[in-house]
Short mmCIF file of C-alpha atoms and ligand atoms in Angstrom, two decimals:
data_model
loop_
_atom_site.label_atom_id
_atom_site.label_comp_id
_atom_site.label_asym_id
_atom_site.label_seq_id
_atom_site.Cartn_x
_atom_site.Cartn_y
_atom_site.Cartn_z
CA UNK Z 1 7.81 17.06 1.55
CA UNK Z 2 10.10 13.66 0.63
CA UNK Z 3 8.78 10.64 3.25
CA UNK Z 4 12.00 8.96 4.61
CA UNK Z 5 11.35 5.69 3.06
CA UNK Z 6 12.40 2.12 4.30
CA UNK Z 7 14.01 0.02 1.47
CA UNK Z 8 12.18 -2.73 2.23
CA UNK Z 9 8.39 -2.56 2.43
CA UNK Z 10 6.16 -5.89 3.30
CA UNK Z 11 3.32 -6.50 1.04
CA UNK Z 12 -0.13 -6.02 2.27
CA UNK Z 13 0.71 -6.12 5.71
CA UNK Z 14 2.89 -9.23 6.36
CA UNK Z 15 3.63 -10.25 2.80
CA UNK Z 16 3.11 -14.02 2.17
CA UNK Z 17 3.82 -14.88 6.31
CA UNK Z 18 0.21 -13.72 7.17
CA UNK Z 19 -3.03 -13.02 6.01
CA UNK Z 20 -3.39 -10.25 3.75
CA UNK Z 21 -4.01 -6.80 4.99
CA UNK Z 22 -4.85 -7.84 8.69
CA UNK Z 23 -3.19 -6.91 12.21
CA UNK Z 24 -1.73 -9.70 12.59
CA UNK Z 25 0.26 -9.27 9.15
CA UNK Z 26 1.28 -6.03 10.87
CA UNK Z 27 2.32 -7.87 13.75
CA UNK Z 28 4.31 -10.45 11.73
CA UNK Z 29 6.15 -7.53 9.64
CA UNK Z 30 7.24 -6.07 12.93
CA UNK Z 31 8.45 -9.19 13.82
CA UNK Z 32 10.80 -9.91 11.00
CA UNK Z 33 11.90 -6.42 11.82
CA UNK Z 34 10.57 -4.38 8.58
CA UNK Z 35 10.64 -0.60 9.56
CA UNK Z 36 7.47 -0.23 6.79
CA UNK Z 37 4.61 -1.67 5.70
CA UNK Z 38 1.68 -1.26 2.52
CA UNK Z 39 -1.73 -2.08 2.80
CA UNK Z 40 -4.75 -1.52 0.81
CA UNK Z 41 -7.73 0.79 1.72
CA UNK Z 42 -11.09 0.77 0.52
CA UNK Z 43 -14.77 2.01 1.45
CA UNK Z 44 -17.36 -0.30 3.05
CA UNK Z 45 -21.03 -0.14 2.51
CA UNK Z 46 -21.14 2.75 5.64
CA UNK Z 47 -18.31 4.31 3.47
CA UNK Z 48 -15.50 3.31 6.66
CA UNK Z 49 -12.36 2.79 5.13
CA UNK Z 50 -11.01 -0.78 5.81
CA UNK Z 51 -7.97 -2.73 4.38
CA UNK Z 52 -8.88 -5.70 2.10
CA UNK Z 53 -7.22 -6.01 -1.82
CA UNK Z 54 -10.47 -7.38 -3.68
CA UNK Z 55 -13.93 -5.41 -4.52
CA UNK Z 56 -15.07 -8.60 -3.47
CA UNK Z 57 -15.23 -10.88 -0.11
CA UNK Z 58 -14.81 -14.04 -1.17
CA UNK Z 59 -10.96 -14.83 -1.93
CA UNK Z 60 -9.46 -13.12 1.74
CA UNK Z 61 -12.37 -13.96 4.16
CA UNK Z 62 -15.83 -16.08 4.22
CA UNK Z 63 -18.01 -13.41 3.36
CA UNK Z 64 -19.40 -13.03 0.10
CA UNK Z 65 -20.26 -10.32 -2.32
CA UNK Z 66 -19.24 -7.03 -2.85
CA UNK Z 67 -17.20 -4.63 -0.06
CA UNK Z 68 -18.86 -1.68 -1.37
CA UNK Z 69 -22.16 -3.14 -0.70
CA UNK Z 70 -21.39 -4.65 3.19
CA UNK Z 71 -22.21 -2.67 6.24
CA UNK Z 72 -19.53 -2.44 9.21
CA UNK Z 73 -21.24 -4.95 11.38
CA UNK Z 74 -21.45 -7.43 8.87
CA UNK Z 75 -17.62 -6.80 8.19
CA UNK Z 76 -16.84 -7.22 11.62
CA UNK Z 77 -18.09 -10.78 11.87
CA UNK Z 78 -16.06 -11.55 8.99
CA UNK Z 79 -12.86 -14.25 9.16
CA UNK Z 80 -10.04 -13.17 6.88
CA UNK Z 81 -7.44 -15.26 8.81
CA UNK Z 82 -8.26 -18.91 8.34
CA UNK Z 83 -8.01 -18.25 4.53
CA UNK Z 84 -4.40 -18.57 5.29
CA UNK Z 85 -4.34 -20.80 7.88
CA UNK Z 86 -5.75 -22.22 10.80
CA UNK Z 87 -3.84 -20.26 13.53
CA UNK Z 88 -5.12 -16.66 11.75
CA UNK Z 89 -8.72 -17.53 12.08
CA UNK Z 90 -10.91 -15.37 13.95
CA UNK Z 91 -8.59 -12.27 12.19
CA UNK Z 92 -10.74 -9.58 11.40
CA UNK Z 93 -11.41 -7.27 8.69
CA UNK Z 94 -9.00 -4.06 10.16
CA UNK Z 95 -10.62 -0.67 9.68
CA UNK Z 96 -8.27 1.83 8.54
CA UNK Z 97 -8.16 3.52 11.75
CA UNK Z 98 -7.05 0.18 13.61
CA UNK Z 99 -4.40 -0.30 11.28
CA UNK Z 100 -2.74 3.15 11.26
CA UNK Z 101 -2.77 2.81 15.17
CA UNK Z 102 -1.42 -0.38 15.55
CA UNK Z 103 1.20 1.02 13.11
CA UNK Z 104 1.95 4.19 15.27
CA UNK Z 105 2.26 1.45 18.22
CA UNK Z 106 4.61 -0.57 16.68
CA UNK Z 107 6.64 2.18 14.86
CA UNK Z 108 5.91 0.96 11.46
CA UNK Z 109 6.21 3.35 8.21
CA UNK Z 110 2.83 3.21 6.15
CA UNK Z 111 2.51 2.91 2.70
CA UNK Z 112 -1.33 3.23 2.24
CA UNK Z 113 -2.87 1.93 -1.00
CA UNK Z 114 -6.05 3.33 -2.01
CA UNK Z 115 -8.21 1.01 -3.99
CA UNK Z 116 -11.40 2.32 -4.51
CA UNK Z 117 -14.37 0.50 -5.86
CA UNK Z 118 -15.27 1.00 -9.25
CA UNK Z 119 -16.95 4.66 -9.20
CA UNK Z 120 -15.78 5.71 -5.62
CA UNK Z 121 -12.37 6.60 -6.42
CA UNK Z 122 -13.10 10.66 -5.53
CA UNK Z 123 -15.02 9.28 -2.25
CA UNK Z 124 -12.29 6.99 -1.46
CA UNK Z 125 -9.36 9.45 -2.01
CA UNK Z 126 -10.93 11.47 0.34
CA UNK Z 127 -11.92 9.81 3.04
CA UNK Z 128 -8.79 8.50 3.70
CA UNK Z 129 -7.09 11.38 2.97
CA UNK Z 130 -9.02 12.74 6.12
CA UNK Z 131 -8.36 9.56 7.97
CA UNK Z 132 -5.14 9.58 7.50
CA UNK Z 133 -4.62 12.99 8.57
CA UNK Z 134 -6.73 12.35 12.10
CA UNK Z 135 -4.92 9.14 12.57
CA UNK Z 136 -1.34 10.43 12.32
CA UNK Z 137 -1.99 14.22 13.39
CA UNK Z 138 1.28 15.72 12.68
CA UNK Z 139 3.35 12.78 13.35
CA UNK Z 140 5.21 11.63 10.14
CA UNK Z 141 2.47 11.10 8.11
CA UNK Z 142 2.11 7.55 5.93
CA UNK Z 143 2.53 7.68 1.79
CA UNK Z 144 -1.11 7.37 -0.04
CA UNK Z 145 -0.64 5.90 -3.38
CA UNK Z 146 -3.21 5.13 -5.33
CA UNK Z 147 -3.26 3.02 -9.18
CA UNK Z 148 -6.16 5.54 -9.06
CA UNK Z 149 -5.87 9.32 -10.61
CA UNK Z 150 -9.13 10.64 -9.38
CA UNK Z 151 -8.45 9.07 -6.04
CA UNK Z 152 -5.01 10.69 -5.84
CA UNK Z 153 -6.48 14.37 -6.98
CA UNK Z 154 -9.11 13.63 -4.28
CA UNK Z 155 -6.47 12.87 -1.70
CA UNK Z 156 -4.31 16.21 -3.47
CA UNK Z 157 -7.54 18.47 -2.27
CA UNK Z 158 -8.97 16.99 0.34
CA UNK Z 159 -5.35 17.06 2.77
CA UNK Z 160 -2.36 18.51 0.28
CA UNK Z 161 0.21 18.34 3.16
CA UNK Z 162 -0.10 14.46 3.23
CA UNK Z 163 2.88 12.77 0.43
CA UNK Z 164 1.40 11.08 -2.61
CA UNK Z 165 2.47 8.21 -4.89
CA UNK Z 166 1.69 7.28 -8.11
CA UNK Z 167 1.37 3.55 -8.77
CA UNK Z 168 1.52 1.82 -11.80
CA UNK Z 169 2.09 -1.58 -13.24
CA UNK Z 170 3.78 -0.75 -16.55
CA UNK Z 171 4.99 3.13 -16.25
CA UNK Z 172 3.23 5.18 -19.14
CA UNK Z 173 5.18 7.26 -21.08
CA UNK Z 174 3.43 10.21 -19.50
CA UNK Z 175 4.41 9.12 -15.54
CA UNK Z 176 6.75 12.50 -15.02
CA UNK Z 177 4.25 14.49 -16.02
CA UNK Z 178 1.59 12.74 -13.83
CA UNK Z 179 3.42 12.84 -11.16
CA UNK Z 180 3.94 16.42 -11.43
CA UNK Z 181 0.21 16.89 -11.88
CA UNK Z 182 -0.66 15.27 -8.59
CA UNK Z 183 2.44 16.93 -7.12
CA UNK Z 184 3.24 12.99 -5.97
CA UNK Z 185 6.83 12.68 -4.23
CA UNK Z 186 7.20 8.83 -5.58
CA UNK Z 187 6.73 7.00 -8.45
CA UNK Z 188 5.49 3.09 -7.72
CA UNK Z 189 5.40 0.15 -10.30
CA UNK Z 190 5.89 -3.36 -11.24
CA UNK Z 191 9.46 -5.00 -10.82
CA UNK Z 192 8.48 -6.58 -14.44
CA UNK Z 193 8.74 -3.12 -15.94
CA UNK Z 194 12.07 -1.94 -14.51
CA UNK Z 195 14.25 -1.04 -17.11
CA UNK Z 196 17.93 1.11 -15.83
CA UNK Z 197 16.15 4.03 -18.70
CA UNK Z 198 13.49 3.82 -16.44
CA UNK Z 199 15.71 4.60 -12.96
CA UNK Z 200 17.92 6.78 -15.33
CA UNK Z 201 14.31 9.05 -16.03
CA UNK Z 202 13.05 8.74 -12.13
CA UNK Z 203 16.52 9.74 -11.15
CA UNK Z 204 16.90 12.75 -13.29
CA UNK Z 205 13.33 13.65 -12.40
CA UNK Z 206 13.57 13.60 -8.56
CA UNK Z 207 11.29 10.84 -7.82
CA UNK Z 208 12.27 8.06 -5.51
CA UNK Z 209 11.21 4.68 -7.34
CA UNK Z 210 9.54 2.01 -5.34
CA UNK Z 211 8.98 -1.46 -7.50
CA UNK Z 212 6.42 -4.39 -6.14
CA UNK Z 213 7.10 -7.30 -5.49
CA UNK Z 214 11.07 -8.48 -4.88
CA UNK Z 215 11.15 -11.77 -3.57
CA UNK Z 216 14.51 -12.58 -4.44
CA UNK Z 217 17.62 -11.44 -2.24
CA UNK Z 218 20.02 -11.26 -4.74
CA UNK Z 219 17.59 -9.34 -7.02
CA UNK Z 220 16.86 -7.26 -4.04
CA UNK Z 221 20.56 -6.80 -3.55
CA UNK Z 222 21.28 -5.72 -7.39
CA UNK Z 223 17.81 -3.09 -7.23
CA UNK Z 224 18.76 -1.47 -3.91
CA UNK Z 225 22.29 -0.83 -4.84
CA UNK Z 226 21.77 0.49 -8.32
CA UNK Z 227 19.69 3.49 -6.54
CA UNK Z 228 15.86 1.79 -6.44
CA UNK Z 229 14.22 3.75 -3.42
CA UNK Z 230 12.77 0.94 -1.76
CA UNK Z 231 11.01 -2.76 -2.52
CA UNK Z 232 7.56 -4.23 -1.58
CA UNK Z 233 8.25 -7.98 -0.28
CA UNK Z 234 6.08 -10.68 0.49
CA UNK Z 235 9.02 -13.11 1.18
CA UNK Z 236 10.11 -11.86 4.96
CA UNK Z 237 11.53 -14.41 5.92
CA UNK Z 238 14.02 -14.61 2.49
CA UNK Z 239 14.58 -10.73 2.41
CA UNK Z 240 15.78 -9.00 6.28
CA UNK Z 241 15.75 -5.91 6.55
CA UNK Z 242 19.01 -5.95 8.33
CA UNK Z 243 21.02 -7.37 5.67
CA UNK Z 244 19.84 -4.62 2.81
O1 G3P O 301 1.39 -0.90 -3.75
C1 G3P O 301 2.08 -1.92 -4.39
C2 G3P O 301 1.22 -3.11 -4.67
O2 G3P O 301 0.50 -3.42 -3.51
C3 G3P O 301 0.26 -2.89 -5.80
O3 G3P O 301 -0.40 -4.04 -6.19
O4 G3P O 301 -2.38 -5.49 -6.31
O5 G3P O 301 -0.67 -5.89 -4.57
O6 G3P O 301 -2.18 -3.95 -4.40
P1 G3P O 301 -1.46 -4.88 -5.31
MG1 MG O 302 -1.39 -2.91 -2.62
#
């Protein structure tokens, strides 16, 4: 099944407006009226999945050490607002299931990164593979991409009927045949590595290309109309939704 994709996706939440993968990013994206959002996913210590980018604590919030190796109460004393500024702090550490709902609440589109710590890529996939699938039940489910193969062939048998995307930062020459592998709808990678060959191939394939991260309006302008699926922003406020 093809997701109906918004062309303009923020970045981990509420791109550069709010603190990475929180609520209130989610809160923010709704705000500048995005239709669709991407966050990243990842296990704690109690294997809960909860959005944060790093394997580590210390860049997003003012805990330290690894994520894999910090229970859920620890996690939920956490700060990963003030990082960004004074007004966010207090923000918590969202569990996946707090984000997806907030989502359904506010009728944002999910793109849901997986980014497993290093050796829980199967256990990631597919835990929030079944997350995902008891968050959503049956409502238009979010897209799980992963930069991960043996998260996204976790995700493949754990819940099949959920849509997949392959992410990438430079596409390998393989990426069709990847994608067919993991039977992924989408094909995700870097705006550095767009090339019109490369549209040309996901065109002519049947995957809808999604490129990360387009800052730029005009840039945004030229990608959208030249048949890119859709864009991850962190700029919001540069890039409405209305005007693309
Ligand atoms: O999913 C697109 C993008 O989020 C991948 O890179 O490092 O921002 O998670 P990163
Ligand atoms: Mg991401």
């Amino acid at each position: 099944m093809k997701p109906l994709l918004p062309r303009l996706i923020a970045h981990r939440c509420g791109g550069a407006l709010a603190p990475e993968n929180t609520l209130a990013g989610l809160r923010v994206a709704a705000g500048y009226g995005y239709r669709g959002v991407e966050f990243d996913v990842m296990l704690s210590a109690d294997g809960t999945p909860v959005l944060i980018h790093d394997e580590t604590l210390e860049r997003t919030t003012n805990g330290h050490g690894r994520v894999a190796d910090t229970r859920d109460t620890e996690l939920a004393r956490l700060d990963a607002g003030s990082w960004h500024g004074a007004q966010f702090a207090g923000e918590p550490v969202p569990s996946f299931v707090e984000a997806g709902e907030l989502c359904l609440a506010l009728g944002l589109w999910a793109n849901v990164e997986i980014k497993p710590g290093r050796g829980q890529e199967s256990e990631t996939g597919r835990k929030v593979a079944r997350a995902a699938r008891d968050i959503w039940q049956g409502l238009p489910p979010p897209l799980l991409s992963s930069f991960s193969i043996d998260a996204l062939t976790a995700v493949r048998e754990a819940a099949p009927e959920l849509p997949r995307g392959l992410l990438c930062v430079a596409p390998p020459t393989d990426w069709q045949a990847l994608c067919r592998q993991l039977e992924c709808v989408t094909f995700h990678c870097s705006r550095r590595y767009f090339s019109s060959r490369l549209l040309d191939e996901a065109r002519a394939a049947g995957f809808p290309l999604l490129l990360y991260t387009v800052n730029q309006p005009e840039d945004a302008g030229h990608l959208l109309d030249s048949g890119v699926t859709a864009l991850f922003a962190d700029r919001l406020d540069l890039l409405a939704p209305d005007s693309f």
